[in-house]
Amino acid sequence: MHEQQLPSWADPSVNPADLDAQGMSRRGLLRRAGLFGAAFALGSAATPAFASSGKRGFGGDDPRLAYLVGDHHVHSVYSHDAKYTFSQQAQAAARYGLDWMVFNEHSNFGHAYYGAKMEHAEIVKARAENPRQLIFQGLEWYIPAAEHCTVFAAPGPHETDLLTQFELAYDGKLLGYTEGSAGAADTARNEAHAVKAIKWLAEQRRSGYVDDVLVIANHPLRLGIDSPHEMRGWRDAAPEIMIGMEGAPGAQGAALPGWRGATSIRGEYENKPSAQSWSGYPTDAYLTYGGFDWATATVGGLWDSMLAEGSLFSITTNSDNHRTVFDTWKNGDWPAGQNFDNTGKLPDPVNTDTPQPGSDFWPGEFSRTHVGVTRYGYRAVMAGLRAGRVWLDHGHLVDGLDVRVKRDCDAGRGVTLGGRLRVRKGERITLYVTVTSASRTNPQGILPELAHVDVIRGAVRGPVSDRDGWKAPDTRVVQTKDVSGRKGTYTLRIPLTAGDESFYVRLRGSDGKRHGTGYLGASVDPHGPIPHEPGNGDPWADTWFYSNPVFVDVAGA
């Protein structure tokens, strides 16, 4: 593999004068984490990358982290419904500050038989041409009986073969295993095949066929066909492989006023329940709330019900880029006799100088997933995702977020996102939230301002008896911090007390421009995200951040 260079903001040889304001901000965060230069390139033996904090007895002390910005859901000419070349996507990602990205092309017979190998050659070329980016090859898997997933592997000799074998053996669309309605003859078989698929990936990792592989569920409530019991089944099949879901879908430009029409919704969440949908979801579940999927945006909802079992299930956000809003490129024309099924690749796009239909932003332009690492590299990103050291934002709302929970009697750094802190009943602990405000205008020309930070707390009750349950009745917003007007880097200190039960805390915040009573009522979420009216969903005017949870395990609970 070619030599991997550090991102410009992390490279001491890059003059600070050559960095923009955000690059300088990120360099400052890296320096404060003690990871600048060689420490970030090589890792530090003094701070093992992902120490398992709660397993050494009480307390815990996680390493300092740098956060790499990425997008796990990007399409190119190797997807039948997209249009951009690898070069166009990589250049856009670099322009908007992405450190890592996954090309996850749609499964398709043309892709499996022809496109995947050609795509890999371009991946290798793109890695060489963009040595400051981490570029993964992936697949958008059509889950049997359900929606889509991102599947991606660490670079290595078998990364393409793994994806192709998986595509042909386990893809619901290619196998015709799409039936998922309740009581249908094939539904049980199809759902079981999805579980087998995830177990197969886990075995490839265990055997060393690939160094690493991860799966993330995409736009889970767009069609309502990912039932709670299916999502729990995928997670439980191999939680080290099936690590989470999109908390917010791509297509965030779908409802820009006057663009796609009067019925448009952010994320293209414009569907109604069908025979394939799980009947337990309310109609409101098919909408986005502040641009986020209902499963994530509802405090005390589906995501919280899974976290309340005591198991990590991460969230992400991404562009799902197929066709960028206001872009002027169109698909090229097919030569006679050629199509996607017999080539596996679309013709390169052609510039028209006229805006073309689209719902998406470029990778990194609006949606960003931040992954905590102690070194720079492919496997470090995957390890960070698996560990749950993840927070997300829209509209470049904040430059940095560091979250720690620690016992008041401990002197260390405490436990961070995705981690577990062991405490005794009645012990006093503190949640530390360090925010670095936005240092420059975002791609829309707006200087984002964070208005509030919400602390969400939920009791951990263990595995559920009802695998289709989607409520966590003991989860709610327990505190809101007004941070309007605060600039630079500042730390919120929020006292917590360990009661009789283990619990988790997670964070959310927004620009404060659009909110209302949460889906499960004001006593649960008094100022949460809300749907926009159809056709009038300017995403830049309603931006949020979300973090993964930190678990607090109470001894004897």
Coordinates of C-alpha atoms in Angstrom, one line a residue:
M1 CA 0.0 0.0 0.0
H2 CA 1.2 3.6 -0.6
E3 CA 2.5 5.7 2.2
Q4 CA -0.3 7.3 4.1
Q5 CA 0.2 11.0 4.9
L6 CA -1.3 12.8 7.8
P7 CA -4.1 15.3 7.1
S8 CA -2.8 18.8 6.6
W9 CA -4.1 20.0 10.0
A10 CA -2.3 17.2 11.7
D11 CA 1.0 17.4 9.8
P12 CA 3.7 19.5 11.5
S13 CA 5.4 20.1 8.2
V14 CA 2.4 22.1 6.9
N15 CA 2.8 25.7 7.8
P16 CA -0.1 27.1 9.9
A17 CA -0.4 29.9 7.5
D18 CA -1.6 27.4 4.9
L19 CA -4.5 26.2 7.1
D20 CA -7.9 27.8 7.2
A21 CA -9.6 28.7 10.5
Q22 CA -11.2 25.3 10.9
G23 CA -7.9 23.5 10.1
M24 CA -6.2 25.7 12.8
S25 CA -9.0 24.8 15.2
R26 CA -8.5 21.1 14.6
R27 CA -4.8 21.4 15.0
G28 CA -5.4 23.1 18.4
L29 CA -7.6 20.2 19.5
L30 CA -5.0 17.7 18.4
R31 CA -2.2 19.5 20.3
R32 CA -4.4 19.6 23.4
A33 CA -4.8 15.8 23.1
G34 CA -1.0 15.4 22.9
L35 CA -1.3 13.7 19.6
F36 CA 0.4 16.1 17.2
G37 CA 2.9 14.9 14.6
A38 CA 4.7 11.6 15.2
A39 CA 2.4 10.7 18.2
F40 CA -0.6 10.8 15.8
A41 CA 1.2 9.1 12.9
L42 CA 2.5 6.2 14.9
G43 CA 0.3 6.0 18.0
S44 CA 1.5 6.1 21.5
A45 CA 2.5 3.0 23.6
A46 CA 1.7 5.1 26.6
T47 CA -2.0 5.4 25.7
P48 CA -3.3 2.2 24.2
A49 CA -5.8 3.1 21.5
F50 CA -8.9 1.6 23.0
A51 CA -8.4 0.6 26.6
S52 CA -11.4 -1.2 28.0
S53 CA -12.2 1.2 30.8
G54 CA -14.6 -0.5 33.2
K55 CA -12.9 -3.9 33.2
R56 CA -10.1 -3.0 35.6
G57 CA -12.3 -2.5 38.6
F58 CA -13.9 0.8 39.6
G59 CA -13.3 4.0 37.8
G60 CA -11.6 4.0 34.4
D61 CA -9.4 6.3 32.4
D62 CA -9.7 6.5 28.6
P63 CA -6.9 8.1 26.4
R64 CA -7.0 11.5 25.0
L65 CA -8.5 11.5 21.5
A66 CA -8.4 13.3 18.2
Y67 CA -11.6 13.2 16.1
L68 CA -11.5 12.3 12.4
V69 CA -14.3 13.5 10.3
G70 CA -15.9 11.1 7.8
D71 CA -18.8 9.8 5.7
H72 CA -19.6 6.0 5.3
H73 CA -22.2 6.4 2.6
V74 CA -21.0 7.8 -0.8
H75 CA -21.9 6.6 -4.3
S76 CA -20.1 6.9 -7.6
V77 CA -20.5 5.8 -11.3
Y78 CA -20.3 2.2 -9.9
S79 CA -23.8 2.6 -8.5
H80 CA -26.6 2.3 -11.0
D81 CA -28.5 5.4 -9.7
A82 CA -25.6 7.8 -9.0
K83 CA -23.4 9.8 -11.4
Y84 CA -20.1 11.1 -10.1
T85 CA -16.5 9.8 -10.6
F86 CA -14.3 8.8 -7.7
S87 CA -12.2 11.9 -8.5
Q88 CA -15.1 14.2 -8.2
Q89 CA -16.2 12.7 -4.8
A90 CA -12.7 12.6 -3.4
Q91 CA -12.0 16.2 -4.4
A92 CA -15.3 17.4 -2.8
A93 CA -14.6 15.5 0.4
A94 CA -11.2 17.1 0.6
R95 CA -12.7 20.5 0.0
Y96 CA -15.1 20.0 2.9
G97 CA -12.6 18.6 5.4
L98 CA -13.2 14.9 5.4
D99 CA -10.5 12.6 6.7
W100 CA -12.2 9.3 5.7
M101 CA -14.9 8.1 3.4
V102 CA -16.5 4.9 2.3
F103 CA -17.6 4.3 -1.3
N104 CA -20.5 1.9 -0.7
E105 CA -21.9 1.1 -4.1
H106 CA -25.4 -0.5 -4.5
S107 CA -25.5 -4.2 -4.8
N108 CA -26.4 -5.2 -8.4
F109 CA -25.5 -8.1 -10.7
G110 CA -23.6 -5.7 -12.9
H111 CA -21.7 -4.5 -9.8
A112 CA -20.9 -8.0 -8.5
Y113 CA -19.8 -9.5 -11.9
Y114 CA -18.0 -6.4 -13.3
G115 CA -18.1 -3.2 -11.3
A116 CA -16.5 -4.3 -8.0
K117 CA -13.1 -5.2 -9.5
M118 CA -13.0 -2.1 -11.7
E119 CA -14.0 -0.1 -8.7
H120 CA -11.2 -1.5 -6.6
A121 CA -8.6 -0.4 -9.2
E122 CA -10.0 3.1 -8.9
I123 CA -10.0 2.9 -5.1
V124 CA -6.3 2.0 -5.2
K125 CA -5.7 4.9 -7.6
A126 CA -7.7 7.3 -5.5
R127 CA -5.8 6.3 -2.4
A128 CA -2.5 7.1 -4.2
E129 CA -3.9 10.4 -5.5
N130 CA -5.3 11.5 -2.1
P131 CA -2.7 10.4 0.4
R132 CA -4.2 12.6 3.1
Q133 CA -7.5 10.8 3.0
L134 CA -8.6 7.3 4.1
I135 CA -10.7 5.8 1.3
F136 CA -12.6 2.6 2.0
Q137 CA -14.2 0.3 -0.5
G138 CA -17.7 -0.8 0.7
L139 CA -21.1 -2.1 -0.5
E140 CA -24.6 -1.0 0.1
W141 CA -26.2 -4.3 1.1
Y142 CA -29.9 -4.8 0.5
I143 CA -30.7 -6.6 3.7
P144 CA -33.0 -9.7 3.2
A145 CA -36.6 -8.6 4.3
A146 CA -35.4 -5.1 5.2
E147 CA -33.6 -1.9 4.2
H148 CA -30.0 -1.2 3.3
C149 CA -26.7 -1.3 5.2
T150 CA -23.2 -0.1 4.6
V151 CA -20.7 -2.9 4.7
F152 CA -17.0 -2.1 4.5
A153 CA -13.6 -3.8 5.1
A154 CA -10.1 -2.6 6.0
P155 CA -7.8 -2.4 3.0
G156 CA -6.0 -5.6 2.3
P157 CA -5.6 -8.4 -0.3
H158 CA -9.2 -9.7 0.2
E159 CA -11.3 -6.5 0.6
T160 CA -12.9 -6.8 -2.8
D161 CA -13.3 -10.6 -2.8
L162 CA -15.0 -10.4 0.6
L163 CA -17.5 -7.8 -0.6
T164 CA -18.2 -9.7 -3.8
Q165 CA -18.7 -13.1 -2.1
F166 CA -21.0 -11.4 0.4
E167 CA -23.0 -9.6 -2.3
L168 CA -23.7 -12.8 -4.2
A169 CA -24.4 -15.0 -1.2
Y170 CA -26.4 -12.7 1.0
D171 CA -27.9 -9.8 -0.8
G172 CA -31.7 -9.7 -0.6
K173 CA -32.2 -8.0 -4.0
L174 CA -29.9 -10.4 -5.9
L175 CA -31.4 -13.5 -4.2
G176 CA -35.0 -12.3 -4.4
Y177 CA -35.2 -12.4 -0.6
T178 CA -37.1 -9.1 -0.3
E179 CA -40.4 -10.3 1.3
G180 CA -40.7 -9.0 4.9
S181 CA -44.4 -8.6 5.6
A182 CA -45.8 -10.2 8.7
G183 CA -47.0 -13.7 8.1
A184 CA -45.7 -14.1 4.6
A185 CA -44.3 -17.5 3.7
D186 CA -40.7 -16.3 3.1
T187 CA -40.4 -13.7 5.8
A188 CA -38.9 -15.9 8.5
R189 CA -36.4 -17.4 6.0
N190 CA -35.3 -14.0 4.7
E191 CA -34.9 -12.5 8.2
A192 CA -32.8 -15.5 9.2
H193 CA -30.6 -15.1 6.1
A194 CA -29.8 -11.5 7.2
V195 CA -28.6 -12.8 10.6
K196 CA -26.5 -15.5 8.8
A197 CA -24.9 -12.8 6.6
I198 CA -23.7 -10.9 9.6
K199 CA -22.4 -14.0 11.3
W200 CA -20.5 -14.9 8.1
L201 CA -18.8 -11.5 8.1
A202 CA -17.8 -12.0 11.7
E203 CA -16.2 -15.4 10.8
Q204 CA -14.2 -13.8 8.0
R205 CA -12.8 -11.3 10.6
R206 CA -12.1 -14.1 13.2
S207 CA -10.3 -16.2 10.6
G208 CA -8.1 -13.3 9.5
Y209 CA -9.4 -13.4 5.9
V210 CA -9.8 -9.6 6.4
D211 CA -8.3 -7.5 9.1
D212 CA -11.7 -5.8 9.9
V213 CA -15.2 -5.4 8.6
L214 CA -18.1 -3.3 9.9
V215 CA -21.9 -3.0 9.1
I216 CA -24.1 0.1 9.7
A217 CA -27.9 0.1 9.0
N218 CA -28.8 2.9 6.5
H219 CA -31.9 5.2 6.7
P220 CA -33.7 2.7 9.1
L221 CA -37.2 4.3 9.2
R222 CA -37.4 5.6 5.7
L223 CA -39.7 2.8 4.6
G224 CA -40.6 1.4 8.1
I225 CA -39.4 -2.1 7.1
D226 CA -36.6 -2.4 9.7
S227 CA -38.6 -3.8 12.6
P228 CA -37.2 -3.5 16.1
H229 CA -36.8 -7.3 16.4
E230 CA -34.8 -7.4 13.1
M231 CA -32.5 -4.6 14.3
R232 CA -31.9 -6.4 17.6
G233 CA -31.3 -9.6 15.8
W234 CA -28.6 -8.1 13.6
R235 CA -26.9 -6.5 16.6
D236 CA -27.0 -9.6 18.7
A237 CA -25.7 -11.8 15.8
A238 CA -22.3 -10.1 16.0
P239 CA -22.2 -6.7 17.9
E240 CA -18.6 -6.3 17.0
I241 CA -19.6 -6.3 13.3
M242 CA -23.2 -4.8 13.3
I243 CA -22.3 -1.7 15.2
G244 CA -25.2 0.7 14.6
M245 CA -27.4 2.8 12.3
E246 CA -27.7 6.1 10.6
G247 CA -29.0 8.5 13.2
A248 CA -29.7 10.9 10.4
P249 CA -30.0 9.9 6.7
G250 CA -28.4 11.6 3.7
A251 CA -30.4 13.5 1.1
Q252 CA -30.6 16.5 3.6
G253 CA -31.1 18.9 0.7
A254 CA -34.3 17.2 -0.4
A255 CA -36.7 19.8 1.0
L256 CA -34.9 23.1 0.2
P257 CA -37.7 25.5 -0.5
G258 CA -38.6 25.7 -4.1
W259 CA -36.3 22.9 -5.1
R260 CA -38.0 19.5 -5.4
G261 CA -41.6 20.3 -4.8
A262 CA -44.3 21.0 -2.2
T263 CA -44.2 17.5 -0.7
S264 CA -40.5 17.1 -0.2
I265 CA -39.1 16.0 3.2
R266 CA -35.4 16.1 4.5
G267 CA -33.8 12.8 3.9
E268 CA -36.4 11.9 1.2
Y269 CA -38.5 10.5 4.0
E270 CA -41.6 10.9 1.9
N271 CA -43.2 7.4 2.3
K272 CA -46.3 5.9 3.9
P273 CA -46.7 2.5 5.6
S274 CA -46.9 -0.4 3.2
A275 CA -47.5 -4.1 3.4
Q276 CA -43.8 -4.6 4.0
S277 CA -43.6 -2.1 6.9
W278 CA -43.6 -3.2 10.5
S279 CA -47.2 -2.4 11.7
G280 CA -46.0 -1.2 15.2
Y281 CA -44.5 2.0 13.9
P282 CA -46.8 5.1 14.0
T283 CA -47.2 7.1 10.8
D284 CA -45.1 9.9 12.3
A285 CA -42.1 7.5 12.3
Y286 CA -41.7 7.9 8.6
L287 CA -40.6 11.6 8.9
T288 CA -37.4 13.2 9.9
Y289 CA -37.1 15.4 13.0
G290 CA -34.5 18.2 12.7
G291 CA -33.2 16.1 9.8
F292 CA -32.8 13.0 12.1
D293 CA -34.5 9.6 11.8
W294 CA -37.4 9.2 14.2
A295 CA -35.7 6.2 15.8
T296 CA -32.9 8.5 17.0
A297 CA -34.7 11.8 17.4
T298 CA -37.3 10.5 19.7
V299 CA -36.1 10.7 23.3
G300 CA -37.2 7.4 24.9
G301 CA -37.8 5.9 21.5
L302 CA -36.3 3.0 19.5
W303 CA -32.6 3.9 19.8
D304 CA -33.0 4.5 23.6
S305 CA -34.9 1.2 24.0
M306 CA -31.8 -0.5 22.6
L307 CA -29.4 1.4 24.7
A308 CA -31.5 0.7 27.8
E309 CA -30.6 -3.0 27.3
G310 CA -27.1 -2.0 28.2
S311 CA -25.6 -2.7 24.8
L312 CA -23.9 -0.1 22.7
F313 CA -25.6 0.7 19.3
S314 CA -23.9 3.6 17.6
I315 CA -25.4 6.3 15.4
T316 CA -23.8 8.1 12.3
T317 CA -24.7 10.6 9.7
N318 CA -23.6 11.0 6.1
S319 CA -24.3 12.4 2.7
D320 CA -25.6 9.3 0.8
N321 CA -24.4 11.3 -2.1
H322 CA -25.9 10.4 -5.5
R323 CA -26.8 13.7 -7.0
T324 CA -25.8 17.0 -5.4
V325 CA -28.3 19.9 -5.1
F326 CA -27.9 22.6 -7.7
D327 CA -25.1 20.7 -9.4
T328 CA -24.9 21.0 -13.2
W329 CA -23.6 17.6 -14.2
K330 CA -25.8 14.9 -15.8
N331 CA -25.2 11.2 -16.5
G332 CA -23.4 10.5 -19.7
D333 CA -25.0 8.6 -22.6
W334 CA -24.7 4.8 -22.9
P335 CA -22.8 3.5 -26.0
A336 CA -24.9 1.2 -28.2
G337 CA -25.5 -2.2 -26.6
Q338 CA -24.1 -1.2 -23.1
N339 CA -26.0 -0.9 -19.8
F340 CA -25.2 -1.2 -16.2
D341 CA -26.0 -4.9 -16.1
N342 CA -23.4 -5.8 -18.6
T343 CA -20.7 -3.2 -17.6
G344 CA -21.1 -2.5 -13.9
K345 CA -20.3 1.2 -14.5
L346 CA -22.2 4.2 -15.6
P347 CA -20.7 6.5 -18.3
D348 CA -18.8 9.4 -16.9
P349 CA -21.0 12.5 -16.2
V350 CA -21.2 15.5 -18.5
N351 CA -21.4 19.2 -17.4
T352 CA -24.5 21.0 -18.7
D353 CA -24.1 24.4 -17.0
T354 CA -27.8 24.0 -15.9
P355 CA -28.8 22.8 -12.3
Q356 CA -29.9 19.2 -12.4
P357 CA -32.3 17.3 -10.1
G358 CA -30.8 16.2 -6.7
S359 CA -31.3 15.9 -3.0
D360 CA -27.8 15.5 -1.6
F361 CA -24.9 17.5 -0.3
W362 CA -21.3 16.7 -1.1
P363 CA -19.5 14.4 1.4
G364 CA -18.7 16.6 4.4
E365 CA -20.6 19.6 3.1
F366 CA -23.4 19.3 5.6
S367 CA -23.3 16.0 7.5
R368 CA -20.3 14.9 9.5
T369 CA -19.5 11.8 11.6
H370 CA -16.6 12.4 14.1
V371 CA -14.7 9.3 15.3
G372 CA -12.3 9.4 18.2
V373 CA -8.9 7.9 17.6
T374 CA -5.4 8.0 19.1
R375 CA -3.6 7.5 15.8
Y376 CA -4.3 8.1 12.1
G377 CA -5.2 5.1 9.9
Y378 CA -7.8 2.8 8.5
R379 CA -7.9 0.4 11.3
A380 CA -7.9 3.2 13.9
V381 CA -11.1 4.6 12.3
M382 CA -12.8 1.2 12.3
A383 CA -11.7 0.6 15.9
G384 CA -13.1 4.0 16.9
L385 CA -16.4 3.3 15.3
R386 CA -16.6 -0.1 17.0
A387 CA -15.8 1.5 20.4
G388 CA -18.6 4.0 19.9
R389 CA -16.3 7.0 20.2
V390 CA -18.6 8.9 17.9
W391 CA -20.5 12.2 17.7
L392 CA -22.2 13.8 14.7
D393 CA -23.2 17.3 13.6
H394 CA -25.1 19.0 10.7
G395 CA -24.1 22.3 9.2
H396 CA -20.7 22.3 10.8
L397 CA -22.4 23.3 14.0
V398 CA -19.4 22.9 16.3
D399 CA -15.7 22.3 15.7
G400 CA -15.1 19.9 18.6
L401 CA -16.8 17.9 21.3
D402 CA -15.1 15.9 24.1
V403 CA -17.2 14.0 26.6
R404 CA -16.0 12.4 29.8
V405 CA -17.8 10.9 32.8
K406 CA -15.7 10.3 35.9
R407 CA -16.0 9.7 39.6
D408 CA -15.4 12.8 41.7
C409 CA -12.8 10.9 43.7
D410 CA -10.7 10.0 40.6
A411 CA -8.0 12.3 39.2
G412 CA -7.9 10.8 35.7
R413 CA -9.6 11.8 32.5
G414 CA -12.6 9.5 33.0
V415 CA -14.6 7.5 30.5
T416 CA -15.7 8.8 27.1
L417 CA -18.3 8.1 24.4
G418 CA -19.1 4.4 24.0
G419 CA -17.4 3.5 27.2
R420 CA -18.4 2.2 30.6
L421 CA -17.7 3.6 34.0
R422 CA -18.1 1.3 37.1
V423 CA -19.3 3.0 40.2
R424 CA -20.9 2.2 43.6
K425 CA -24.4 3.1 44.5
G426 CA -24.7 6.7 45.8
E427 CA -21.3 7.7 44.4
R428 CA -21.0 11.2 43.0
I429 CA -19.8 11.5 39.5
T430 CA -19.5 14.4 37.0
L431 CA -20.2 14.7 33.3
Y432 CA -17.7 16.9 31.6
V433 CA -18.7 18.3 28.2
T434 CA -16.0 20.3 26.4
V435 CA -17.2 22.2 23.4
T436 CA -15.2 24.0 20.8
S437 CA -17.4 26.5 18.9
A438 CA -17.4 26.9 15.1
S439 CA -14.4 28.8 14.0
R440 CA -15.5 29.7 10.5
T441 CA -18.5 30.1 8.3
N442 CA -20.0 26.9 7.0
P443 CA -20.4 26.1 3.3
Q444 CA -23.6 28.0 3.3
G445 CA -21.8 31.2 4.5
I446 CA -23.3 31.0 8.0
L447 CA -21.2 31.1 11.2
P448 CA -23.0 28.4 13.3
E449 CA -23.8 29.2 16.9
L450 CA -24.7 26.5 19.4
A451 CA -27.7 27.5 21.5
H452 CA -28.1 24.7 24.0
V453 CA -26.8 21.3 25.1
D454 CA -29.3 18.7 26.3
V455 CA -28.3 15.9 28.7
I456 CA -30.4 12.8 28.1
R457 CA -30.3 10.0 30.8
G458 CA -31.9 6.6 30.7
A459 CA -32.0 3.6 33.0
V460 CA -30.4 0.3 31.9
R461 CA -32.7 -2.6 32.5
G462 CA -31.1 -5.4 30.5
P463 CA -32.4 -7.5 27.6
V464 CA -36.0 -7.0 26.8
S465 CA -38.7 -9.7 26.7
D466 CA -40.5 -8.0 23.9
R467 CA -38.0 -7.8 21.0
D468 CA -40.3 -5.5 19.1
G469 CA -40.5 -2.9 22.0
W470 CA -39.5 0.6 20.9
K471 CA -39.9 2.6 24.0
A472 CA -37.6 3.3 26.9
P473 CA -40.0 4.8 29.5
D474 CA -37.2 5.8 31.9
T475 CA -35.2 7.9 29.4
R476 CA -35.7 11.7 29.3
V477 CA -33.9 15.0 29.0
V478 CA -32.7 15.7 32.6
Q479 CA -30.9 19.0 32.0
T480 CA -30.5 21.7 29.4
K481 CA -27.6 24.1 29.4
D482 CA -28.0 27.4 27.6
V483 CA -24.7 28.1 25.9
S484 CA -25.9 31.0 23.6
G485 CA -23.1 33.4 22.9
R486 CA -20.3 31.2 24.2
K487 CA -17.2 31.1 22.0
G488 CA -14.0 29.2 21.8
T489 CA -13.4 26.1 23.9
Y490 CA -15.3 25.8 27.2
T491 CA -16.3 23.0 29.5
L492 CA -19.7 22.3 31.1
R493 CA -19.6 20.4 34.4
I494 CA -22.8 18.5 35.2
P495 CA -23.1 16.6 38.5
L496 CA -24.6 13.2 38.4
T497 CA -25.4 10.7 41.2
A498 CA -25.4 7.0 40.9
G499 CA -28.7 5.6 42.2
D500 CA -29.9 2.0 42.4
E501 CA -29.8 1.4 38.7
S502 CA -27.1 1.4 36.0
F503 CA -27.8 4.1 33.4
Y504 CA -26.4 5.9 30.4
V505 CA -26.1 9.5 29.4
R506 CA -26.0 11.0 25.9
L507 CA -25.9 14.5 24.5
R508 CA -27.8 16.6 22.0
G509 CA -27.7 20.2 21.0
S510 CA -28.8 22.6 18.3
D511 CA -28.7 26.1 16.9
G512 CA -32.0 26.7 18.8
K513 CA -33.9 27.9 15.7
R514 CA -36.5 25.2 15.5
H515 CA -37.8 23.0 18.3
G516 CA -41.0 21.9 20.1
T517 CA -42.4 19.2 22.4
G518 CA -40.7 15.9 21.7
Y519 CA -42.6 13.0 20.3
L520 CA -43.3 11.3 23.7
G521 CA -44.3 14.5 25.4
A522 CA -43.0 17.5 27.3
S523 CA -42.2 15.5 30.4
V524 CA -39.7 13.5 28.4
D525 CA -38.4 16.1 25.9
P526 CA -39.7 19.6 26.3
H527 CA -37.6 21.2 23.5
G528 CA -36.8 18.6 20.9
P529 CA -36.5 18.4 17.2
I530 CA -39.7 18.5 15.2
P531 CA -40.7 17.8 11.6
H532 CA -40.7 20.6 9.1
E533 CA -43.7 21.4 6.9
P534 CA -43.5 19.6 3.5
G535 CA -41.5 21.4 0.9
N536 CA -40.1 23.9 3.4
G537 CA -37.2 22.2 5.1
D538 CA -34.1 24.4 4.8
P539 CA -31.5 22.2 6.6
W540 CA -29.1 25.1 7.2
A541 CA -31.8 26.7 9.4
D542 CA -32.2 23.7 11.7
T543 CA -28.9 22.0 12.7
W544 CA -28.2 19.6 15.6
F545 CA -25.4 17.6 17.1
Y546 CA -25.9 14.2 18.8
S547 CA -23.4 12.0 20.7
N548 CA -23.2 8.4 21.5
P549 CA -23.8 7.3 25.1
V550 CA -21.6 6.7 28.0
F551 CA -22.7 3.8 30.2
V552 CA -22.5 4.0 34.0
D553 CA -22.6 0.5 35.6
V554 CA -23.7 0.6 39.3
A555 CA -22.2 -2.2 41.3
G556 CA -24.8 -4.6 42.5
A557 CA -27.5 -3.2 40.2

